[in-house]
GROMACS .gro file of C-alpha atoms in nm:
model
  414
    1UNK     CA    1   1.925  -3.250   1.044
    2UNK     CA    2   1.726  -3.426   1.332
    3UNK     CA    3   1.779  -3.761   1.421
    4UNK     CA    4   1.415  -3.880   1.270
    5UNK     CA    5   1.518  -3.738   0.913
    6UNK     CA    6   1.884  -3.873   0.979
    7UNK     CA    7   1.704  -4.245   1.005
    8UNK     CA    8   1.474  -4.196   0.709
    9UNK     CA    9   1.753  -4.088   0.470
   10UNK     CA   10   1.918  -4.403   0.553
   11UNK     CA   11   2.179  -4.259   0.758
   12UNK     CA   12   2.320  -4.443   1.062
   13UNK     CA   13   2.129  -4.306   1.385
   14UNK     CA   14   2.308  -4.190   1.702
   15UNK     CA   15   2.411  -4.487   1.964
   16UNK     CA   16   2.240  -4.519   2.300
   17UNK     CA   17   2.321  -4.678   2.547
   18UNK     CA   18   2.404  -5.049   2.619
   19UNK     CA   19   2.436  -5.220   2.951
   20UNK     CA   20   2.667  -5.520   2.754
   21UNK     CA   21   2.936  -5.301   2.636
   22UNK     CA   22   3.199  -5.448   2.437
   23UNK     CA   23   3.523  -5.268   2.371
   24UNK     CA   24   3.583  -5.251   1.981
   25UNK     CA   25   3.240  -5.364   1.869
   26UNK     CA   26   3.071  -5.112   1.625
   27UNK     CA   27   2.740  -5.172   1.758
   28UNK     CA   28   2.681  -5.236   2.108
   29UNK     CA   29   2.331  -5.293   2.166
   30UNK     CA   30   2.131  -5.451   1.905
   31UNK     CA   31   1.861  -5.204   1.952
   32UNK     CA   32   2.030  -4.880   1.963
   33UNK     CA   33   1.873  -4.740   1.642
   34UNK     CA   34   1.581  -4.561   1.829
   35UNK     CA   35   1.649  -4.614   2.232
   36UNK     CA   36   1.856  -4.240   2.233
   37UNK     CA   37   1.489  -4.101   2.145
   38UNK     CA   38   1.381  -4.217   2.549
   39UNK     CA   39   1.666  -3.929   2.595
   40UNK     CA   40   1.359  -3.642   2.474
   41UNK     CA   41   0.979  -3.587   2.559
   42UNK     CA   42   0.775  -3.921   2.515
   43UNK     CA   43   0.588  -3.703   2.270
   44UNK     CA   44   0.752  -3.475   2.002
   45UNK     CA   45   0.749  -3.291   1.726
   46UNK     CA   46   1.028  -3.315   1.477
   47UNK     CA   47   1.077  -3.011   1.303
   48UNK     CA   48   1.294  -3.124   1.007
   49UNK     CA   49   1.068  -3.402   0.939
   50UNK     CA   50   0.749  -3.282   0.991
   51UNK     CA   51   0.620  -3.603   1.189
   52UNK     CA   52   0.545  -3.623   1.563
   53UNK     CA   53   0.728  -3.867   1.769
   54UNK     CA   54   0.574  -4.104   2.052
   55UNK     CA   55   0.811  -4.312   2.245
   56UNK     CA   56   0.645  -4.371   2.587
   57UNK     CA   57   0.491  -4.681   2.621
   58UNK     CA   58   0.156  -4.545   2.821
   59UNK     CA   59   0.133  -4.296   2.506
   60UNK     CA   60   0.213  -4.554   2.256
   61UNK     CA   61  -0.078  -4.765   2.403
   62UNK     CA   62  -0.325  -4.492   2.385
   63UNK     CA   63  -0.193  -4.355   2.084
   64UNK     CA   64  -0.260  -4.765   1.900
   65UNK     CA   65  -0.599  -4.747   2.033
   66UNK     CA   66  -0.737  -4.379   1.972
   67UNK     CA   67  -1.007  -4.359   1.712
   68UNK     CA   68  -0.865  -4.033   1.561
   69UNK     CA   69  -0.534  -4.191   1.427
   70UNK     CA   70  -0.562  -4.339   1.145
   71UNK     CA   71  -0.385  -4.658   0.980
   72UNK     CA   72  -0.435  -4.533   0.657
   73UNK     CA   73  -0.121  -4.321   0.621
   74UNK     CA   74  -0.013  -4.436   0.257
   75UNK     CA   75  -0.346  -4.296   0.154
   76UNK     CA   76  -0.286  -3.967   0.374
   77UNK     CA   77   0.045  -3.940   0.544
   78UNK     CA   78   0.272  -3.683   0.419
   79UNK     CA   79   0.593  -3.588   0.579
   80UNK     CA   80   0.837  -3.324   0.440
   81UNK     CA   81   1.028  -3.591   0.274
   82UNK     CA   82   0.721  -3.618   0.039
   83UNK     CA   83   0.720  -3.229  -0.093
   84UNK     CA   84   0.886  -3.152  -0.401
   85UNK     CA   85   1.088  -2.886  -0.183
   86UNK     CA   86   1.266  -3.213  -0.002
   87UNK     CA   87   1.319  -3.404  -0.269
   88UNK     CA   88   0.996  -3.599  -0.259
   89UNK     CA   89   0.837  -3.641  -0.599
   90UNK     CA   90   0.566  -3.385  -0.635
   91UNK     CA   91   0.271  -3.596  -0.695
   92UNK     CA   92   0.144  -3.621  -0.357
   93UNK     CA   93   0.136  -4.029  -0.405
   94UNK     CA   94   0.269  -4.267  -0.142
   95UNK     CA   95   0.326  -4.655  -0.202
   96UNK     CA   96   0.128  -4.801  -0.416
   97UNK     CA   97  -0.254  -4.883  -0.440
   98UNK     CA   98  -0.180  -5.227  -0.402
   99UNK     CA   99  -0.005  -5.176  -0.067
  100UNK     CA  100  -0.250  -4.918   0.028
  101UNK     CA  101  -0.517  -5.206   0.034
  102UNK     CA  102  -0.333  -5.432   0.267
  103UNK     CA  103  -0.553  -5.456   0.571
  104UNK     CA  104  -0.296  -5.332   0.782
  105UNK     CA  105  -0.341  -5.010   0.645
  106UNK     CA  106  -0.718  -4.957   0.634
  107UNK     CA  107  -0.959  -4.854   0.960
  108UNK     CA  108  -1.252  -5.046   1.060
  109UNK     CA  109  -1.491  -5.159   0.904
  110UNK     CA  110  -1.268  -5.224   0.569
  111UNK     CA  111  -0.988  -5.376   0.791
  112UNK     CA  112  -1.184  -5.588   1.025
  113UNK     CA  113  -1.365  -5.712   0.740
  114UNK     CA  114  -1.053  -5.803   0.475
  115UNK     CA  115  -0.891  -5.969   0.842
  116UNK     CA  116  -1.161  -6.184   0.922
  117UNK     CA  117  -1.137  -6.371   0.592
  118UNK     CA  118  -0.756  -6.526   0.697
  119UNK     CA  119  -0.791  -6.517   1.080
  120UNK     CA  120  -0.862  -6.870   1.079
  121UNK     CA  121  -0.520  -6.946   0.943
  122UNK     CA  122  -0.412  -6.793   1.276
  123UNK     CA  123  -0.604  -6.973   1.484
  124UNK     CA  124  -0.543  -7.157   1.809
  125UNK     CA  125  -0.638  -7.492   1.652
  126UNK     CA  126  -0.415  -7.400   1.258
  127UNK     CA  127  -0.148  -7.256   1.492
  128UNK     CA  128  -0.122  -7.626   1.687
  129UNK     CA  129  -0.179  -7.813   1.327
  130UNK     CA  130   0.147  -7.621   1.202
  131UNK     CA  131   0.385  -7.681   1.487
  132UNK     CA  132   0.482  -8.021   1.332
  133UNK     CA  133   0.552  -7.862   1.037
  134UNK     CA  134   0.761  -7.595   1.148
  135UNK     CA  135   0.979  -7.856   1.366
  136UNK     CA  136   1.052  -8.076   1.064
  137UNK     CA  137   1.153  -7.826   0.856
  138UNK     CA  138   1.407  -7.673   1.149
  139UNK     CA  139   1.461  -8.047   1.220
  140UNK     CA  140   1.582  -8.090   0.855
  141UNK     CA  141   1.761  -7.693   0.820
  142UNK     CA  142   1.963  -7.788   1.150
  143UNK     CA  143   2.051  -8.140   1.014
  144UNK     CA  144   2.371  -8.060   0.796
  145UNK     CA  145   2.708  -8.127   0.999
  146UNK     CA  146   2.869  -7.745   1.041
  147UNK     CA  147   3.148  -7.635   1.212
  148UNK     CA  148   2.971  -7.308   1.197
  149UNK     CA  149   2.543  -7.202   1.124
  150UNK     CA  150   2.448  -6.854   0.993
  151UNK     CA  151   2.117  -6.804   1.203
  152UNK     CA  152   2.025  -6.599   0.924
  153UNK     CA  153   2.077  -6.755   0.571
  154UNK     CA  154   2.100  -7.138   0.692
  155UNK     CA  155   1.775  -7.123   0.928
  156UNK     CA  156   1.589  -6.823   0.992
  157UNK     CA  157   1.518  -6.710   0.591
  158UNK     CA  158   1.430  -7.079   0.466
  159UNK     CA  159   1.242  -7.124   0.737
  160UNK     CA  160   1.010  -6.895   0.785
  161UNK     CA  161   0.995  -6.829   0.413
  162UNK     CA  162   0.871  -7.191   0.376
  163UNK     CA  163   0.656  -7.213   0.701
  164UNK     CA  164   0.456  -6.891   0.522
  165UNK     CA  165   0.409  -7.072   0.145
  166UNK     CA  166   0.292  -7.404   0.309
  167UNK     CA  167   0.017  -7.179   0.535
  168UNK     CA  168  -0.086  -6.999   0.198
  169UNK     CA  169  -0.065  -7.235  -0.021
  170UNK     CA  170   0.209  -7.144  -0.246
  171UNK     CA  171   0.436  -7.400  -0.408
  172UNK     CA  172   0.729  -7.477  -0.220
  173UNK     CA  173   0.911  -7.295  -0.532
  174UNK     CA  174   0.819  -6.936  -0.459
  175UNK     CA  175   1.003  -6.964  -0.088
  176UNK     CA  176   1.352  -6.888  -0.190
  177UNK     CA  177   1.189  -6.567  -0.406
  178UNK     CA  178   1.106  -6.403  -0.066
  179UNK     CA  179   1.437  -6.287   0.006
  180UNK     CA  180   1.468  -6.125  -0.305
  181UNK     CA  181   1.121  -5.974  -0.266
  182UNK     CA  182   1.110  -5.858   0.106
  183UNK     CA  183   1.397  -5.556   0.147
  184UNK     CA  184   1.263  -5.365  -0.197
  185UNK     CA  185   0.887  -5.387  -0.015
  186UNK     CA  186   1.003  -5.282   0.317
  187UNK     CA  187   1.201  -4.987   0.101
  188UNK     CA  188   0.889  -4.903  -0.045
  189UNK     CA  189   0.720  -4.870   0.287
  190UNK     CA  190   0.974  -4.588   0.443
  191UNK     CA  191   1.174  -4.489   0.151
  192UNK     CA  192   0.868  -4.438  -0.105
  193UNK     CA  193   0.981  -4.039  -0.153
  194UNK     CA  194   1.287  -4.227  -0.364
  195UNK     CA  195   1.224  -4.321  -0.731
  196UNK     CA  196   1.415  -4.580  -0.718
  197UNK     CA  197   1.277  -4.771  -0.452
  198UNK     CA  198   0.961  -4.690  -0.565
  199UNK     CA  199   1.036  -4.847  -0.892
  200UNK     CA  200   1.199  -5.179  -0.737
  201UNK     CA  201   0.923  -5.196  -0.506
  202UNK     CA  202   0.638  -5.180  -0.791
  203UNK     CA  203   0.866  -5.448  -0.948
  204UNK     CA  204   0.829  -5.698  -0.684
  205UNK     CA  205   0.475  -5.662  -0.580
  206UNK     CA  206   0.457  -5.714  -0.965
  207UNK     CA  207   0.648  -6.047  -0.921
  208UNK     CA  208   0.459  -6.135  -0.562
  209UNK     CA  209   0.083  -6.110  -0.768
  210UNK     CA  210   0.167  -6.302  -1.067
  211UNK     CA  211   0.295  -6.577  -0.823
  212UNK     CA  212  -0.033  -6.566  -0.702
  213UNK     CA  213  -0.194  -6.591  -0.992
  214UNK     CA  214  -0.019  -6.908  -1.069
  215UNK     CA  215  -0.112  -7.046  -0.801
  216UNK     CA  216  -0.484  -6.967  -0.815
  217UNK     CA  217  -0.430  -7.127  -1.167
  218UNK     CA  218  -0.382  -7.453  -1.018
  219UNK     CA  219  -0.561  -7.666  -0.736
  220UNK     CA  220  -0.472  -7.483  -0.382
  221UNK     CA  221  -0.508  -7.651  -0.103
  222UNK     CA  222  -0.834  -7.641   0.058
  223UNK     CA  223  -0.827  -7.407   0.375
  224UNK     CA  224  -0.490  -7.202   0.271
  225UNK     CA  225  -0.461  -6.871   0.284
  226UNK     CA  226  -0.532  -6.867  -0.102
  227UNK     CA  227  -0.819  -7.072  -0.129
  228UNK     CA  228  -0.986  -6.903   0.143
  229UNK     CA  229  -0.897  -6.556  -0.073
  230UNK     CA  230  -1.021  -6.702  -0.359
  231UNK     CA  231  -1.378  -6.853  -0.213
  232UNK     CA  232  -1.465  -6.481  -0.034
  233UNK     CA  233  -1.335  -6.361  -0.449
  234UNK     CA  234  -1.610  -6.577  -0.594
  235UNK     CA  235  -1.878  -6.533  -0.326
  236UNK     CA  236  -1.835  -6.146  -0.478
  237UNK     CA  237  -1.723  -6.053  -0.100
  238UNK     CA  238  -1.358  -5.870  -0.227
  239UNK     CA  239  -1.267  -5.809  -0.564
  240UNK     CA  240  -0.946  -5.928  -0.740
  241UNK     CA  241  -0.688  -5.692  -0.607
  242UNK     CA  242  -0.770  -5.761  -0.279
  243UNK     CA  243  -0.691  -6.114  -0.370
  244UNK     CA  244  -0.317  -6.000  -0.455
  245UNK     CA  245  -0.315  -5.731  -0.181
  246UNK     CA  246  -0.400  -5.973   0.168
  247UNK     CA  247  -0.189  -6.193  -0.024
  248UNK     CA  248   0.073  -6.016  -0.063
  249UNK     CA  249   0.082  -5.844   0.268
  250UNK     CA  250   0.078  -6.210   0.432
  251UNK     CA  251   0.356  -6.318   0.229
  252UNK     CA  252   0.568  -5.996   0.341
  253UNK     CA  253   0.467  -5.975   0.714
  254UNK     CA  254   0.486  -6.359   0.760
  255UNK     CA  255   0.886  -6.375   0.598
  256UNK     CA  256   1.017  -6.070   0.672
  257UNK     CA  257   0.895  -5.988   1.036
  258UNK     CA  258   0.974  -6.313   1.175
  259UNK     CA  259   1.282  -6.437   0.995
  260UNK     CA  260   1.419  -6.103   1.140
  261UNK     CA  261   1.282  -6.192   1.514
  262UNK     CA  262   1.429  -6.491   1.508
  263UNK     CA  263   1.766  -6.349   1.397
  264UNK     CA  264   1.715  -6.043   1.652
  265UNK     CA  265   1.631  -6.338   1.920
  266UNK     CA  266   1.954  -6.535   1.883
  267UNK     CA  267   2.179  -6.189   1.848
  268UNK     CA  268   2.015  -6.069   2.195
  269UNK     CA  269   2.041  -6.395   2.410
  270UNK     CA  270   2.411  -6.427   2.268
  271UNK     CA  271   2.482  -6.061   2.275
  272UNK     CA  272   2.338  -6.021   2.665
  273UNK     CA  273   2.536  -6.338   2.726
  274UNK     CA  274   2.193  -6.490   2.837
  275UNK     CA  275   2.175  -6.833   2.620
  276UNK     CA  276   2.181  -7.077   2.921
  277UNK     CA  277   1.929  -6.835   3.120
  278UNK     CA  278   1.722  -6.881   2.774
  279UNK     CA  279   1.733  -7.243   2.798
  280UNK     CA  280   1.678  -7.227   3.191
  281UNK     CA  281   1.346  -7.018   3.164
  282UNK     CA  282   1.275  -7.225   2.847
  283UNK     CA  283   1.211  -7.112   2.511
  284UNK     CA  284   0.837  -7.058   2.560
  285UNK     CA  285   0.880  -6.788   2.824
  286UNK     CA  286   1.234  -6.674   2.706
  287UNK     CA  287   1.021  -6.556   2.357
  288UNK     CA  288   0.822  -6.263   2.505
  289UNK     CA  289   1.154  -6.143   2.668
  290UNK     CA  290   1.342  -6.172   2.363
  291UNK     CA  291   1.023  -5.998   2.150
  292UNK     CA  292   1.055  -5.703   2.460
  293UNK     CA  293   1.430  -5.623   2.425
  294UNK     CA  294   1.461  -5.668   2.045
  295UNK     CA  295   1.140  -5.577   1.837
  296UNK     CA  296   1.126  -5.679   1.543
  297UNK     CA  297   0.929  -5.391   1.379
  298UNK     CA  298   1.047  -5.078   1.552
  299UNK     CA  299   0.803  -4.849   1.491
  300UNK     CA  300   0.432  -4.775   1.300
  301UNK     CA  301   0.273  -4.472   1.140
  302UNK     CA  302  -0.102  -4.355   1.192
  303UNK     CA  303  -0.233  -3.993   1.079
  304UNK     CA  304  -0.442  -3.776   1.261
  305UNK     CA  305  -0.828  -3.739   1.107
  306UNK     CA  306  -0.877  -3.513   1.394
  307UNK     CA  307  -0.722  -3.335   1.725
  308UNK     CA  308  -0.576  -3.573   1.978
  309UNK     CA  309  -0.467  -3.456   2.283
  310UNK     CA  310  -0.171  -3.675   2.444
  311UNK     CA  311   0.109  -3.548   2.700
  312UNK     CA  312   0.034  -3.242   2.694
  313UNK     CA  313   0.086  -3.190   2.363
  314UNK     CA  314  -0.217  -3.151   2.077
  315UNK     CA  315  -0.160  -3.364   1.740
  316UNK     CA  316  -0.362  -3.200   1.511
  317UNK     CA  317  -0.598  -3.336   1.210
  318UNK     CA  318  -0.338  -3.411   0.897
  319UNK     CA  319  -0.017  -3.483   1.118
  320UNK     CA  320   0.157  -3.773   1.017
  321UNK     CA  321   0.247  -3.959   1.350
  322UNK     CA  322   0.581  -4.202   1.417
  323UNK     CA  323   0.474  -4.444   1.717
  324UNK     CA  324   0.779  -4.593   1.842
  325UNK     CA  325   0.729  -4.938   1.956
  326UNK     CA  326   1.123  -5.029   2.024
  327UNK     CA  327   1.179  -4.761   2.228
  328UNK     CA  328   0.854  -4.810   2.403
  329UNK     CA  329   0.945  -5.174   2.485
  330UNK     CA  330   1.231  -5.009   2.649
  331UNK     CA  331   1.037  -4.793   2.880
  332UNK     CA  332   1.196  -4.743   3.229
  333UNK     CA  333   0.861  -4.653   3.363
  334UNK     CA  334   0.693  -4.940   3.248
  335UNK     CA  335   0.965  -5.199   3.265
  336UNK     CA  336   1.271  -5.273   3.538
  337UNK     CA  337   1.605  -5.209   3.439
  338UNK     CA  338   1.485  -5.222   3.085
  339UNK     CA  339   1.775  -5.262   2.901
  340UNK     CA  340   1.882  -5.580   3.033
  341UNK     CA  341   1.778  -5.892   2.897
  342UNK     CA  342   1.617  -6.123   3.165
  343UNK     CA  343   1.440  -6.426   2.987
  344UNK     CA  344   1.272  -6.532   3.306
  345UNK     CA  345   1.083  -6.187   3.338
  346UNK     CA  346   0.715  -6.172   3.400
  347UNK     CA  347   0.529  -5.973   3.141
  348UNK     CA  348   0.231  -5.843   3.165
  349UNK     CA  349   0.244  -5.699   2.804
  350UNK     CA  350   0.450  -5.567   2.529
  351UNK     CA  351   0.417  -5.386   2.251
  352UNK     CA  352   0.590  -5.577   1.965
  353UNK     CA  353   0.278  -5.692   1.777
  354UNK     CA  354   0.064  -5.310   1.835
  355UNK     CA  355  -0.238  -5.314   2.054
  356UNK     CA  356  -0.581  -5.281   2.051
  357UNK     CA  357  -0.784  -5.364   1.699
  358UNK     CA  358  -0.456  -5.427   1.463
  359UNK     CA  359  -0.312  -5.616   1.684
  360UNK     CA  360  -0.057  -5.885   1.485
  361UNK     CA  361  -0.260  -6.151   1.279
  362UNK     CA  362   0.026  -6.349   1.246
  363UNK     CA  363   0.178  -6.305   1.614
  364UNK     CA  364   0.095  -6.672   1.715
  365UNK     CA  365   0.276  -6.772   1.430
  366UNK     CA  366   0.610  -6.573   1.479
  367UNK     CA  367   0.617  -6.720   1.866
  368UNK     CA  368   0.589  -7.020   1.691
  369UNK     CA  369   0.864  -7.041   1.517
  370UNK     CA  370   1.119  -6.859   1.712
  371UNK     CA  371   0.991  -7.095   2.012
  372UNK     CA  372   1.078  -7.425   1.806
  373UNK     CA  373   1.410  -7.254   1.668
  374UNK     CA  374   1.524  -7.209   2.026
  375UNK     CA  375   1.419  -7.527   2.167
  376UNK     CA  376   1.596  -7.690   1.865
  377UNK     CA  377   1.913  -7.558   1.897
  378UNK     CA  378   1.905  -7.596   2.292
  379UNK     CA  379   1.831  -7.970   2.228
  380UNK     CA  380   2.160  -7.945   2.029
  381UNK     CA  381   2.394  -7.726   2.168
  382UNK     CA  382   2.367  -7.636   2.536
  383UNK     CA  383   2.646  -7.346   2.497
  384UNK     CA  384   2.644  -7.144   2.184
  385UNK     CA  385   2.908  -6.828   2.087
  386UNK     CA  386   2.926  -6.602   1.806
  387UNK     CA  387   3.160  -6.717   1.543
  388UNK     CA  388   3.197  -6.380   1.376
  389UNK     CA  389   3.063  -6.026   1.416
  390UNK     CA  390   2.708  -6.006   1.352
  391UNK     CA  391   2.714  -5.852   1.005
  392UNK     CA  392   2.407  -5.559   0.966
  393UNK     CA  393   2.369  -5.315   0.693
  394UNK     CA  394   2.125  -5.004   0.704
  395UNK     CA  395   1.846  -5.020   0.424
  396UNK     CA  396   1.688  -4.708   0.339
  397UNK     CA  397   1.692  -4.628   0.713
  398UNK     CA  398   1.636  -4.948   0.815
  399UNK     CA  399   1.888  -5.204   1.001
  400UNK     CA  400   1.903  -5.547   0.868
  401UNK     CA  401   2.053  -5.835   0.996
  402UNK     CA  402   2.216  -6.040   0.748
  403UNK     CA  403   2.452  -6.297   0.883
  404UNK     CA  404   2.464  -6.398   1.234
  405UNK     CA  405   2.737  -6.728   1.263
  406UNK     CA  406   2.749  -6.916   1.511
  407UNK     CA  407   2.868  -7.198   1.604
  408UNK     CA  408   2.799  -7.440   1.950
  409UNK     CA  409   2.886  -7.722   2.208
  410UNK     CA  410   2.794  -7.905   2.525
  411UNK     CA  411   2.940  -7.790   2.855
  412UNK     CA  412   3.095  -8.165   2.861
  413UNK     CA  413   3.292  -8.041   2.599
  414UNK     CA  414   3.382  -7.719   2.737
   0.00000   0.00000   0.00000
C-alpha cells in the first residue's frame, strides 16, 4: 500500500523529518503528515491510488493556475478508492450535489460568478469593520482566570465559530453547532468512498441548510453574508440551493480552516520554541511564517479536462490530481532551510490559501484572527509553555488538533 492510499484510509502516514526533535514525543514535527513526499519526484503517479501527486512548489503554482485542471473533482474525480473493486460504492457518485455547488468547486464563469456575490464580506473596508469584533470576543474568551488555556476548545473553536455567524448573519445560537458539524463535512470531502461518512456528512449539511433557513425566516442583518444570498435569490440571479450551498461552504471554510490555523499557529511557535521571536517580529509578520510552516489545508484536488504537461511528466484528460500545498510550503528550492520556523522571514509568497483565480475568499479573515489571537495572548503572557502533549487524532486520513494546553507567565516571574 503506498503512502497516498495509507493517508486516505485513515492510516497514520510515515514521519519526516523534524529539525526540533524531542526525545519521547510521538510526533515531532507538526507537519510531518505529507513532508516525507519532498523525499520522491515533485510530480508522481501513485499506483495504488490512482491519483498523481504534485509536491513542488513551482509545479504546484502552475498546476493552481493551468486552465486544463479542473476544480470540479466531486463532479469528475475518481480515484481507485471510488470503484466497487476498492471498496468504493459502485455508483460512480462523489459528495453530494449540495457540496458539488460550493463555488470552490466549480470553474469560471459559474465560480467567479457565485464568488462575487460574498466578496464584499471580505473586503478591505468589512475586514477593518470586523477587527473590533474579533478582539472583544478574544478579549472576553481570554478573560476567565486559568491556571491552564486549551488553545483549542477555550479560544480557537468559539472564536472563530462566532466571528463566522456574526459575518453571515446567523444567530449567535448556531456557533457552538459548528464543531459538531465541521469533522463529518471534512469526512465527506476525502472519505466520501465510506457509507458511513457519507451518511453523517448528508446529515449535517442537512442540519447546516435548515439553520439557514431559519435564519432567512427572520430579519438578517442587512449586508451579511445571508442577506446578500438572499437579495441575488430574489433578483432570480441563483436559485435556492445555491442559497444553502455558498452558505454552507462559508460556514465550513470560515470555522474549520481557521480555528485549525490558529491551533496549528500556537503548536508551531511553541513547538519550534519560537514564541518570544513571534512576539519580537510581531504577530502581523509572524502570521505568514506561521501559515508557511504549518498549513492549514494540506493539500487540494483538480482533474484533468485535458493533457497537461508538467515535469516531465504528461497528466492526462480524466486523472484525478493531489496538489500538495504543505509539502510545497516546505520547498527547499523555494524556501531557506525550510523546515525551521523563522517568524521574522521575508515572504514573497506562499501557498496556504491556492493561487491564481481560487485564491482564499476568506484569507483576510483567517490573518485576522490568528493576528489578534497572538497579539492577545502576547499582551498577556510574554513566555508561554505547553502544559500537556498536544493531543491529535487522525480523521478519515486527516490530522486534527484537538487540545493544545497551555499555560503562561512574564519573564519577571520566571
Amino acid at each position: 500500500m503506498s503512502d497516498a492510499q495509507r493517508t486516505a484510509q485513515g492510516a497514520a502516514p510515515r514521519t519526516g523529518r523534524c529539525p526540533y526533535h524531542v526525545p519521547g514525543r510521538a510526533q515531532a514535527d507538526p507537519c510531518t503528515d505529507y513532508l516525507h513526499l519532498r523525499d520522491d519526484e515533485s510530480v508522481r503517479w501513485d499506483e495504488d491510488l490512482g491519483v498523481w501527486l504534485v509536491t513542488g512548489f513551482r509545479e504546484v503554482t502552475e498546476l493552481l493556475r493551468h486552465p486544463s485542471l479542473s476544480a470540479a473533482w466531486p463532479e469528475q474525480g475518481r480515484s481507485k478508492l471510488h470503484t466497487p473493486a476498492e471498496g468504493g460504492s459502485g455508483d460512480g457518485s462523489r459528495t453530494s450535489e449540495l457540496v458539488r455547488r460550493w463555488f470552490m468547486f466549480n470553474d469560471d464563469p459559474a465560480h467567479a460568478d457565485a464568488r462575487k456575490i460574498v466578496a464584499p464580506l471580505f473586503s478591505a473596508e468589512r475586514l477593518a469593520a470586523a477587527r473590533p469584533v474579533v478582539e472583544k470576543l478574544v478579549d472576553e474568551l481570554l478573560a476567565p482566570e486559568r491556571d491552564v488555556l486549551d488553545v483549542m476548545e477555550d479560544l480557537a473553536v468559539p472564536l472563530s465559530s462566532r466571528v463566522i455567524c456574526h459575518i453571515l448573519g446567523l444567530p449567535d445560537d448556531v456557533a457552538p453547532r459548528l464543531a459538531v458539524w465541521a469533522p463529518d463535512i471534512a469526512a465527506l470531502l476525502v472519505a466520501d468512498y465510506l457509507p458511513e461518512v457519507v451518511t453523517r456528512g448528508y446529515q449535517a449539511l442537512h442540519e447546516v441548510t435548515a439553520a439557514v433557513d431559519d435564519a432567512l425566516r427572520g430579519e438578517v442583518p442587512e449586508g451579511s453574508g445571508l442577506w446578500l444570498l438572499a437579495q441575488a435569490h430574489r433578483r432570480g440571479e441563483i436559485e435556492l440551493q445555491d442559497v444553502w450551498a455558498t452558505a454552507s461552504l462559508l460556514i465550513y471554510a470560515g470555522f474549520e480552516t481557521t480555528s485549525t490555523f490558529i491551533g496549528k499557529a500556537v503548536r508551531a511557535a511553541l513547538h519550534a520554541g519560537a514564541w518570544a521571536e513571534v512576539l519580537e517580529a510581531g504577530p502581523t509578520a509572524a502570521v505568514e511564517e506561521l501559515l508557511r510552516f504549518d498549513t492549514s489545508v494540506q493539500q487540494l484536488a483538480r482533474f484533468a479536462t485535458a493533457p497537461v504537461d508538467v515535469a516531465g511528466h504528461r497528466i492526462e484528460a480524466g486523472d484525478l490530481v493531489l496538489i500538495m500545498l504543505g509539502a510545497a510550503n516546505r520547498s527547499p528550492a523555494v524556501f531557506d532551510d525550510p523546515d525551521h520556523l523563522r517568524p521574522g522571514r521575508e515572504i514573497r509568497r506562499h501557498l496556504t490559501f491556492g493561487f491564481g483565480a481560487h485564491y482564499c475568499l476568506g484569507a483576510g479573515l483567517a490573518r485576522l484572527e490568528t493576528e489578534v489571537v497572538l497579539r492577545r495572548l502576547g499582551a498577556r503572557w510574554d513566555v508561554v509553555e505547553e502544559a500537556a502533549v498536544p493531543v491529535t487524532r487522525s480523521h478519515y486520513g486527516l490530522t486534527v488538533l484537538e487540545h493544545l494546553k497551555v499555560r503562561g507567565g512574564t519573564r519577571n516571574d520566571a
